[in-house]
PDB file of C-alpha atoms in Angstrom:
ATOM      1  CA  MET A  10     125.791 134.330  62.551  1.00  0.00           C
ATOM      2  CA  LYS A  11     127.824 137.497  63.124  1.00  0.00           C
ATOM      3  CA  LYS A  12     125.070 139.553  61.559  1.00  0.00           C
ATOM      4  CA  LEU A  13     122.518 138.057  63.934  1.00  0.00           C
ATOM      5  CA  LEU A  14     124.725 138.752  66.947  1.00  0.00           C
ATOM      6  CA  VAL A  15     125.400 142.351  65.881  1.00  0.00           C
ATOM      7  CA  LEU A  16     121.705 142.882  65.212  1.00  0.00           C
ATOM      8  CA  SER A  17     120.771 141.506  68.645  1.00  0.00           C
ATOM      9  CA  VAL A  18     123.288 143.743  70.436  1.00  0.00           C
ATOM     10  CA  LEU A  19     122.083 146.828  68.552  1.00  0.00           C
ATOM     11  CA  THR A  20     118.476 146.013  69.368  1.00  0.00           C
ATOM     12  CA  LEU A  21     119.315 145.682  73.072  1.00  0.00           C
ATOM     13  CA  LEU A  22     121.239 148.947  73.118  1.00  0.00           C
ATOM     14  CA  CYS A  23     118.418 150.789  71.413  1.00  0.00           C
ATOM     15  CA  ALA A  24     115.880 149.309  73.803  1.00  0.00           C
ATOM     16  CA  CYS A  25     117.957 150.322  76.835  1.00  0.00           C
ATOM     17  CA  GLN A  26     118.461 153.841  75.548  1.00  0.00           C
ATOM     18  CA  HIS A  27     114.784 154.253  74.769  1.00  0.00           C
ATOM     19  CA  ARG A  28     113.780 152.986  78.201  1.00  0.00           C
ATOM     20  CA  ALA A  29     116.265 155.267  80.010  1.00  0.00           C
ATOM     21  CA  ASN A  30     114.983 158.306  78.138  1.00  0.00           C
ATOM     22  CA  PHE A  31     111.428 157.315  78.925  1.00  0.00           C
ATOM     23  CA  LYS A  32     112.095 157.071  82.661  1.00  0.00           C
ATOM     24  CA  SER A  33     114.112 160.255  82.922  1.00  0.00           C
ATOM     25  CA  ALA A  34     111.367 162.212  81.165  1.00  0.00           C
ATOM     26  CA  ASN A  35     108.836 161.141  83.813  1.00  0.00           C
ATOM     27  CA  VAL A  36     110.878 161.784  86.964  1.00  0.00           C
ATOM     28  CA  ILE A  37     109.163 164.224  89.283  1.00  0.00           C
ATOM     29  CA  LYS A  38     111.419 166.061  91.671  1.00  0.00           C
ATOM     30  CA  PRO A  39     109.553 167.593  94.596  1.00  0.00           C
ATOM     31  CA  HIS A  40     110.273 171.181  95.518  1.00  0.00           C
ATOM     32  CA  LEU A  41     110.212 172.041  99.218  1.00  0.00           C
ATOM     33  CA  ASP A  42     109.619 175.586 100.368  1.00  0.00           C
ATOM     34  CA  ALA A  43     110.636 174.847 103.949  1.00  0.00           C
ATOM     35  CA  GLU A  44     112.967 172.512 105.751  1.00  0.00           C
ATOM     36  CA  ILE A  45     111.296 169.835 107.771  1.00  0.00           C
ATOM     37  CA  THR A  46     112.994 168.725 110.950  1.00  0.00           C
ATOM     38  CA  ALA A  47     111.819 166.243 113.511  1.00  0.00           C
ATOM     39  CA  GLU A  48     112.903 166.164 117.111  1.00  0.00           C
ATOM     40  CA  PRO A  49     113.171 162.710 118.652  1.00  0.00           C
ATOM     41  CA  GLU A  50     110.505 162.060 121.229  1.00  0.00           C
ATOM     42  CA  GLU A  51     111.680 161.693 124.782  1.00  0.00           C
ATOM     43  CA  GLN A  52     111.129 158.107 125.734  1.00  0.00           C
ATOM     44  CA  LYS A  53     110.528 157.017 129.270  1.00  0.00           C
ATOM     45  CA  VAL A  54     111.631 153.535 130.118  1.00  0.00           C
ATOM     46  CA  GLU A  55     110.326 151.809 133.187  1.00  0.00           C
ATOM     47  CA  ILE A  56     112.607 149.204 134.640  1.00  0.00           C
ATOM     48  CA  GLU A  57     111.597 147.091 137.575  1.00  0.00           C
ATOM     49  CA  LEU A  58     114.555 146.433 139.834  1.00  0.00           C
ATOM     50  CA  GLN A  59     114.794 144.728 143.187  1.00  0.00           C
ATOM     51  CA  ARG A  60     114.885 147.600 145.686  1.00  0.00           C
ATOM     52  CA  PHE A  61     116.139 145.708 148.717  1.00  0.00           C
ATOM     53  CA  VAL A  62     119.690 144.647 149.531  1.00  0.00           C
ATOM     54  CA  TYR A  63     119.653 142.073 152.337  1.00  0.00           C
ATOM     55  CA  PHE A  64     122.247 141.462 155.061  1.00  0.00           C
ATOM     56  CA  ASP A  65     123.144 138.668 157.446  1.00  0.00           C
ATOM     57  CA  PHE A  66     122.467 138.982 161.179  1.00  0.00           C
ATOM     58  CA  ASN A  67     124.609 141.650 162.869  1.00  0.00           C
ATOM     59  CA  SER A  68     126.457 142.367 159.600  1.00  0.00           C
ATOM     60  CA  ALA A  69     126.957 145.277 157.213  1.00  0.00           C
ATOM     61  CA  GLU A  70     129.015 143.225 154.738  1.00  0.00           C
ATOM     62  CA  LEU A  71     127.657 142.934 151.205  1.00  0.00           C
ATOM     63  CA  SER A  72     127.082 139.375 149.995  1.00  0.00           C
ATOM     64  CA  GLN A  73     127.607 138.303 146.386  1.00  0.00           C
ATOM     65  CA  GLN A  74     123.817 138.340 145.940  1.00  0.00           C
ATOM     66  CA  SER A  75     123.667 141.897 147.305  1.00  0.00           C
ATOM     67  CA  LYS A  76     126.355 142.995 144.861  1.00  0.00           C
ATOM     68  CA  LEU A  77     124.363 141.497 141.976  1.00  0.00           C
ATOM     69  CA  VAL A  78     121.304 143.479 143.058  1.00  0.00           C
ATOM     70  CA  LEU A  79     123.378 146.671 143.205  1.00  0.00           C
ATOM     71  CA  ASP A  80     124.995 145.937 139.840  1.00  0.00           C
ATOM     72  CA  SER A  81     121.529 145.755 138.296  1.00  0.00           C
ATOM     73  CA  HIS A  82     120.899 149.354 139.458  1.00  0.00           C
ATOM     74  CA  ILE A  83     124.158 150.926 138.293  1.00  0.00           C
ATOM     75  CA  GLU A  84     123.214 151.694 134.664  1.00  0.00           C
ATOM     76  CA  ALA A  85     119.891 153.220 135.719  1.00  0.00           C
ATOM     77  CA  MET A  86     121.635 155.296 138.387  1.00  0.00           C
ATOM     78  CA  LYS A  87     124.192 156.618 135.896  1.00  0.00           C
ATOM     79  CA  MET A  88     121.348 158.058 133.796  1.00  0.00           C
ATOM     80  CA  ILE A  89     120.100 160.195 136.690  1.00  0.00           C
ATOM     81  CA  LYS A  90     121.363 163.740 136.185  1.00  0.00           C
ATOM     82  CA  GLN A  91     119.585 165.428 139.080  1.00  0.00           C
ATOM     83  CA  GLY A  92     117.886 164.484 142.301  1.00  0.00           C
ATOM     84  CA  LYS A  93     118.915 162.092 145.035  1.00  0.00           C
ATOM     85  CA  ILE A  94     118.892 158.346 145.471  1.00  0.00           C
ATOM     86  CA  VAL A  95     118.233 157.489 149.103  1.00  0.00           C
ATOM     87  CA  LEU A  96     119.873 154.406 150.590  1.00  0.00           C
ATOM     88  CA  GLN A  97     117.790 153.663 153.679  1.00  0.00           C
ATOM     89  CA  GLY A  98     119.410 151.253 156.149  1.00  0.00           C
ATOM     90  CA  HIS A  99     117.256 148.990 158.344  1.00  0.00           C
ATOM     91  CA  THR A 100     117.754 146.359 161.055  1.00  0.00           C
ATOM     92  CA  ASP A 101     115.679 143.696 162.754  1.00  0.00           C
ATOM     93  CA  GLN A 102     114.331 144.284 166.274  1.00  0.00           C
ATOM     94  CA  VAL A 103     117.074 142.348 168.055  1.00  0.00           C
ATOM     95  CA  GLY A 104     119.444 144.597 170.036  1.00  0.00           C
ATOM     96  CA  GLY A 105     119.310 148.065 171.510  1.00  0.00           C
ATOM     97  CA  GLU A 106     118.156 151.179 169.701  1.00  0.00           C
ATOM     98  CA  GLU A 107     121.589 152.812 169.593  1.00  0.00           C
ATOM     99  CA  PHE A 108     123.273 149.641 168.313  1.00  0.00           C
ATOM    100  CA  ASN A 109     120.635 149.082 165.634  1.00  0.00           C
ATOM    101  CA  HIS A 110     120.786 152.700 164.505  1.00  0.00           C
ATOM    102  CA  GLY A 111     124.564 152.370 164.049  1.00  0.00           C
ATOM    103  CA  LEU A 112     124.244 149.030 162.240  1.00  0.00           C
ATOM    104  CA  ALA A 113     121.591 150.415 159.888  1.00  0.00           C
ATOM    105  CA  LYS A 114     123.908 153.350 159.108  1.00  0.00           C
ATOM    106  CA  GLN A 115     126.812 150.938 158.441  1.00  0.00           C
ATOM    107  CA  ARG A 116     124.621 148.956 156.032  1.00  0.00           C
ATOM    108  CA  ALA A 117     123.554 152.068 154.136  1.00  0.00           C
ATOM    109  CA  THR A 118     127.186 153.221 154.043  1.00  0.00           C
ATOM    110  CA  SER A 119     128.339 149.830 152.674  1.00  0.00           C
ATOM    111  CA  VAL A 120     125.891 150.193 149.791  1.00  0.00           C
ATOM    112  CA  TRP A 121     126.938 153.846 149.275  1.00  0.00           C
ATOM    113  CA  VAL A 122     130.652 152.919 149.097  1.00  0.00           C
ATOM    114  CA  TYR A 123     130.001 150.076 146.636  1.00  0.00           C
ATOM    115  CA  LEU A 124     127.982 152.335 144.340  1.00  0.00           C
ATOM    116  CA  VAL A 125     130.545 155.158 144.438  1.00  0.00           C
ATOM    117  CA  LYS A 126     133.335 152.691 143.613  1.00  0.00           C
ATOM    118  CA  SER A 127     131.153 151.521 140.707  1.00  0.00           C
ATOM    119  CA  GLY A 128     131.026 155.019 139.227  1.00  0.00           C
ATOM    120  CA  ILE A 129     127.896 156.546 140.749  1.00  0.00           C
ATOM    121  CA  SER A 130     128.331 160.208 141.664  1.00  0.00           C
ATOM    122  CA  GLU A 131     128.467 160.895 145.411  1.00  0.00           C
ATOM    123  CA  GLU A 132     126.257 163.941 144.939  1.00  0.00           C
ATOM    124  CA  HIS A 133     123.323 161.721 143.907  1.00  0.00           C
ATOM    125  CA  LEU A 134     123.526 159.337 146.879  1.00  0.00           C
ATOM    126  CA  VAL A 135     122.273 159.830 150.428  1.00  0.00           C
ATOM    127  CA  ALA A 136     122.754 157.138 153.087  1.00  0.00           C
ATOM    128  CA  VAL A 137     120.321 157.248 156.015  1.00  0.00           C
ATOM    129  CA  SER A 138     119.653 155.030 159.010  1.00  0.00           C
ATOM    130  CA  MET A 139     116.276 154.017 160.351  1.00  0.00           C
ATOM    131  CA  GLY A 140     115.948 153.293 164.051  1.00  0.00           C
ATOM    132  CA  LYS A 141     114.570 150.350 165.993  1.00  0.00           C
ATOM    133  CA  GLY A 142     111.104 151.914 166.010  1.00  0.00           C
ATOM    134  CA  ASP A 143     111.122 151.918 162.219  1.00  0.00           C
ATOM    135  CA  GLU A 144     107.690 151.412 160.712  1.00  0.00           C
ATOM    136  CA  ASN A 145     109.158 149.857 157.548  1.00  0.00           C
ATOM    137  CA  ARG A 146     109.304 146.334 158.926  1.00  0.00           C
ATOM    138  CA  LYS A 147     108.822 143.863 156.090  1.00  0.00           C
ATOM    139  CA  GLY A 148     107.227 141.057 158.037  1.00  0.00           C
ATOM    140  CA  ALA A 149     107.443 138.444 160.743  1.00  0.00           C
ATOM    141  CA  ASP A 150     110.784 137.135 159.459  1.00  0.00           C
ATOM    142  CA  PRO A 151     113.623 139.242 160.918  1.00  0.00           C
ATOM    143  CA  LYS A 152     115.814 138.350 157.904  1.00  0.00           C
ATOM    144  CA  THR A 153     113.661 140.565 155.706  1.00  0.00           C
ATOM    145  CA  ASP A 154     114.108 143.505 158.101  1.00  0.00           C
ATOM    146  CA  ARG A 155     117.917 143.439 157.698  1.00  0.00           C
ATOM    147  CA  HIS A 156     118.146 145.444 154.509  1.00  0.00           C
ATOM    148  CA  VAL A 157     118.936 148.658 152.707  1.00  0.00           C
ATOM    149  CA  GLU A 158     116.128 150.019 150.580  1.00  0.00           C
ATOM    150  CA  ILE A 159     117.079 151.857 147.391  1.00  0.00           C
ATOM    151  CA  MET A 160     114.687 154.754 146.836  1.00  0.00           C
ATOM    152  CA  TYR A 161     114.776 156.759 143.594  1.00  0.00           C
TER     153      TYR A 161
END
């Protein structure tokens, strides 16, 4: 029994050694004359975000919904290294031109302050106010005219 066991072990060892020598004799190692480097391709990612932050009547205060809209823009804004993001304030047609111009500016400024506090660089943000004669009316519903548009 011992002889059979010893014979089996020796046979296995010989087979392993023979196989290892066989493989190592056939290994082909490529020789490169030049280094090959690859630059990663610049990838453009398109993200569709809601561009309008809406406000209540006669108000420049950000609602929770408005803050969620702005939060969805923050990561994209942080990636911008040059250029400006315009925050364009708008009002409905109720009220005088001077009042509406001031309210639109307050709305744009509210968005600007929120974004700066969230880590967006001041140098990339511009807050502007559109007047009562603004051609960017969104429709018959005055609620949709009370907004700040985020323009990249």
